[in-house]
PDB file of C-alpha atoms in Angstrom:
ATOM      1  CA  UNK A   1      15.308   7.779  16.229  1.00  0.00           C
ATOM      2  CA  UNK A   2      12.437   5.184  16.061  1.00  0.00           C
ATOM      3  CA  UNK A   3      13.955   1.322  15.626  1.00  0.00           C
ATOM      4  CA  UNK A   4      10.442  -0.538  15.120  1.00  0.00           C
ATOM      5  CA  UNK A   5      10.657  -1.401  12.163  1.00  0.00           C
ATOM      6  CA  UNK A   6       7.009  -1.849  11.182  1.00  0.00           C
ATOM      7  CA  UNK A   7       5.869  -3.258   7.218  1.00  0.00           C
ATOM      8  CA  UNK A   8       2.256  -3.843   5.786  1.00  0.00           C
ATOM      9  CA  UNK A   9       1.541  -6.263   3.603  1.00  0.00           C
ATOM     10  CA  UNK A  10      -1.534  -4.794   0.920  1.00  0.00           C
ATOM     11  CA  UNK A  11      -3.494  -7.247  -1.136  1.00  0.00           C
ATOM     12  CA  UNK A  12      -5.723  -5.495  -3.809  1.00  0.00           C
ATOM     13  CA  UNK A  13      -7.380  -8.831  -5.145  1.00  0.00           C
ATOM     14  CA  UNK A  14      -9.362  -9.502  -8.552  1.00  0.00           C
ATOM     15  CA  UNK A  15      -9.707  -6.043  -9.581  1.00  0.00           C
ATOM     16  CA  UNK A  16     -10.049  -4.894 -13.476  1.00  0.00           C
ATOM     17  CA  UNK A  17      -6.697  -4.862 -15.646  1.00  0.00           C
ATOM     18  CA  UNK A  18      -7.312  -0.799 -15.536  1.00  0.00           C
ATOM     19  CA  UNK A  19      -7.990  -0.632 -11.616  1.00  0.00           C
ATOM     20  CA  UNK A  20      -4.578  -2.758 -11.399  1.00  0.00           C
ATOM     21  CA  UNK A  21      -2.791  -0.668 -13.933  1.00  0.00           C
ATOM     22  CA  UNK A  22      -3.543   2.553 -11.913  1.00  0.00           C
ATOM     23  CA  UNK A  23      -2.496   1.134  -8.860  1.00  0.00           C
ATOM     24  CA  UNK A  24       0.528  -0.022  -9.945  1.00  0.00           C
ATOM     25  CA  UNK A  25       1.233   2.924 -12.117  1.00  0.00           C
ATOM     26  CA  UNK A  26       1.121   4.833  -9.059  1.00  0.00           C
ATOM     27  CA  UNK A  27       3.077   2.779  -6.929  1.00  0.00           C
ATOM     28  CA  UNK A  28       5.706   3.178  -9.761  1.00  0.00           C
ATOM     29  CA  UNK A  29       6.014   6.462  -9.864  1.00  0.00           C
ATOM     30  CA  UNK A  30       6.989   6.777  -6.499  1.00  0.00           C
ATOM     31  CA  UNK A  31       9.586   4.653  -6.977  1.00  0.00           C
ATOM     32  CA  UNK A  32      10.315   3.225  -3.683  1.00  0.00           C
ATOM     33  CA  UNK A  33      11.433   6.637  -2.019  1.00  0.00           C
ATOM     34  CA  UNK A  34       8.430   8.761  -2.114  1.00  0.00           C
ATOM     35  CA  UNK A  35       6.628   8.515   1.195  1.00  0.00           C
ATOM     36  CA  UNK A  36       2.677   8.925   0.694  1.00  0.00           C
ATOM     37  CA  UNK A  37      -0.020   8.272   3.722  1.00  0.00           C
ATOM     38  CA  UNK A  38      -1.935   5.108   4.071  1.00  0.00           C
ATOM     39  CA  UNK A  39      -4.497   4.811   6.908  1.00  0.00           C
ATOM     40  CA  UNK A  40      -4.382   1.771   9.095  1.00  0.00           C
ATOM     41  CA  UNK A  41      -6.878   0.281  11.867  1.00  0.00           C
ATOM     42  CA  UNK A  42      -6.394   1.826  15.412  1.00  0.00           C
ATOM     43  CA  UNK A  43      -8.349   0.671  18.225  1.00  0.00           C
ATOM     44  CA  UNK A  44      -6.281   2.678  20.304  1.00  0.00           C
ATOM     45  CA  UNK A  45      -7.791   6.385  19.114  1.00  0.00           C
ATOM     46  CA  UNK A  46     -11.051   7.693  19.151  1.00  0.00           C
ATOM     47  CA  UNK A  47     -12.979   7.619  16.365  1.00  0.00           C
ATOM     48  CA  UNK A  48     -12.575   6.649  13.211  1.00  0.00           C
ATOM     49  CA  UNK A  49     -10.294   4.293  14.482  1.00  0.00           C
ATOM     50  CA  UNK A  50      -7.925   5.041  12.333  1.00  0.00           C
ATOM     51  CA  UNK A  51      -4.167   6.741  12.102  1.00  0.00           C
ATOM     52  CA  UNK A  52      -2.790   7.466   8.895  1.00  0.00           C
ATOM     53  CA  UNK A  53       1.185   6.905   8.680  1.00  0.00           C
ATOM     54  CA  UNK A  54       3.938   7.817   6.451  1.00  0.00           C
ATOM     55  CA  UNK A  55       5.240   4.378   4.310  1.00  0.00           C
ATOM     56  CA  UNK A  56       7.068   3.330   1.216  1.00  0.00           C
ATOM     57  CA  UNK A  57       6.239   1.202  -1.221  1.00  0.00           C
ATOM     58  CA  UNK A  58       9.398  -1.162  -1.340  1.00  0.00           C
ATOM     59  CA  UNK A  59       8.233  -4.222  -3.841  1.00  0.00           C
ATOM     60  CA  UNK A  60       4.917  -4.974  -5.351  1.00  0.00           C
ATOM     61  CA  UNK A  61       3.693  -7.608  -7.612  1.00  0.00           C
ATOM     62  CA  UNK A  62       0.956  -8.228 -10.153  1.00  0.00           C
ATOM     63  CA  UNK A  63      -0.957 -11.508 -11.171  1.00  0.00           C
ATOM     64  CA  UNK A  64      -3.293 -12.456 -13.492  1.00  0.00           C
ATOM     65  CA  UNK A  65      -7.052 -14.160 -11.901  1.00  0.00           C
ATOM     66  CA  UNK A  66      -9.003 -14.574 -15.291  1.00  0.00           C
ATOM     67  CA  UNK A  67     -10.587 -12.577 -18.003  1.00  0.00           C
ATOM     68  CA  UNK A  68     -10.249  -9.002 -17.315  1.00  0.00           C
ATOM     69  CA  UNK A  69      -9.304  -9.362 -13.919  1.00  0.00           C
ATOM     70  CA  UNK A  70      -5.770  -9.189 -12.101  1.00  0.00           C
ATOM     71  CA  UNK A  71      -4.558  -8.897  -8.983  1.00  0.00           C
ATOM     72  CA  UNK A  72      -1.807  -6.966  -6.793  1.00  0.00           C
ATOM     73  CA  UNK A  73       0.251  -7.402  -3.827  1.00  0.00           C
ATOM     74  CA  UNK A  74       2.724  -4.486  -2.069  1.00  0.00           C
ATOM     75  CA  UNK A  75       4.725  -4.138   0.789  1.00  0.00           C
ATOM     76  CA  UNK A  76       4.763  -0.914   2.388  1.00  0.00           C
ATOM     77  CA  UNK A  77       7.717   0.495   4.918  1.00  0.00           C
ATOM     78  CA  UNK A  78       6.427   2.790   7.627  1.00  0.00           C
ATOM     79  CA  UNK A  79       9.058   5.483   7.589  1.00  0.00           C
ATOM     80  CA  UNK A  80       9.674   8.968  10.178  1.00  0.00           C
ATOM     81  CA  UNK A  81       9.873  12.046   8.517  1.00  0.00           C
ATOM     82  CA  UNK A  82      10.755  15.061  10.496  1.00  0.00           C
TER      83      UNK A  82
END
């Protein structure tokens, strides 16, 4: 069993209220147990550079910028699936 215990913090900033709402409507459908992949920086693998990782989305938040615009935050959970 892995013990690292790894989060990301996501920032999706000053985005339209529809780009936010489809986000977030996502996010919520999952409800906080539904693992989906999320590709992260990796300068350890050839190219791309990239490794894409199981996580859960355990809180996210949404605030307002101005006009039209809003922004979101989200923590997601890294999590092992067999």
């Amino acid at each position: 069993i892995n013990s690292v215990k790894e989060t990301f913090s996501v920032a999706f900033q000053t985005r339209t209220k529809a780009d936010i709402d489809d986000i977030v409507g996502y996010l919520d459908s999952l409800q906080g147990v539904t693992a989906f992949d999320f590709t992260i920086p990796d300068s350890n693998v050839a190219s791309p550079y990239e490794t894409t990782v199981k996580v859960v989305c355990d809180t996210f938040d949404i605030s307002y910028d101005y006009g039209d615009f809003y922004s979101a935050t989200a923590i997601f959970r890294r999590v092992y699936e067999a």
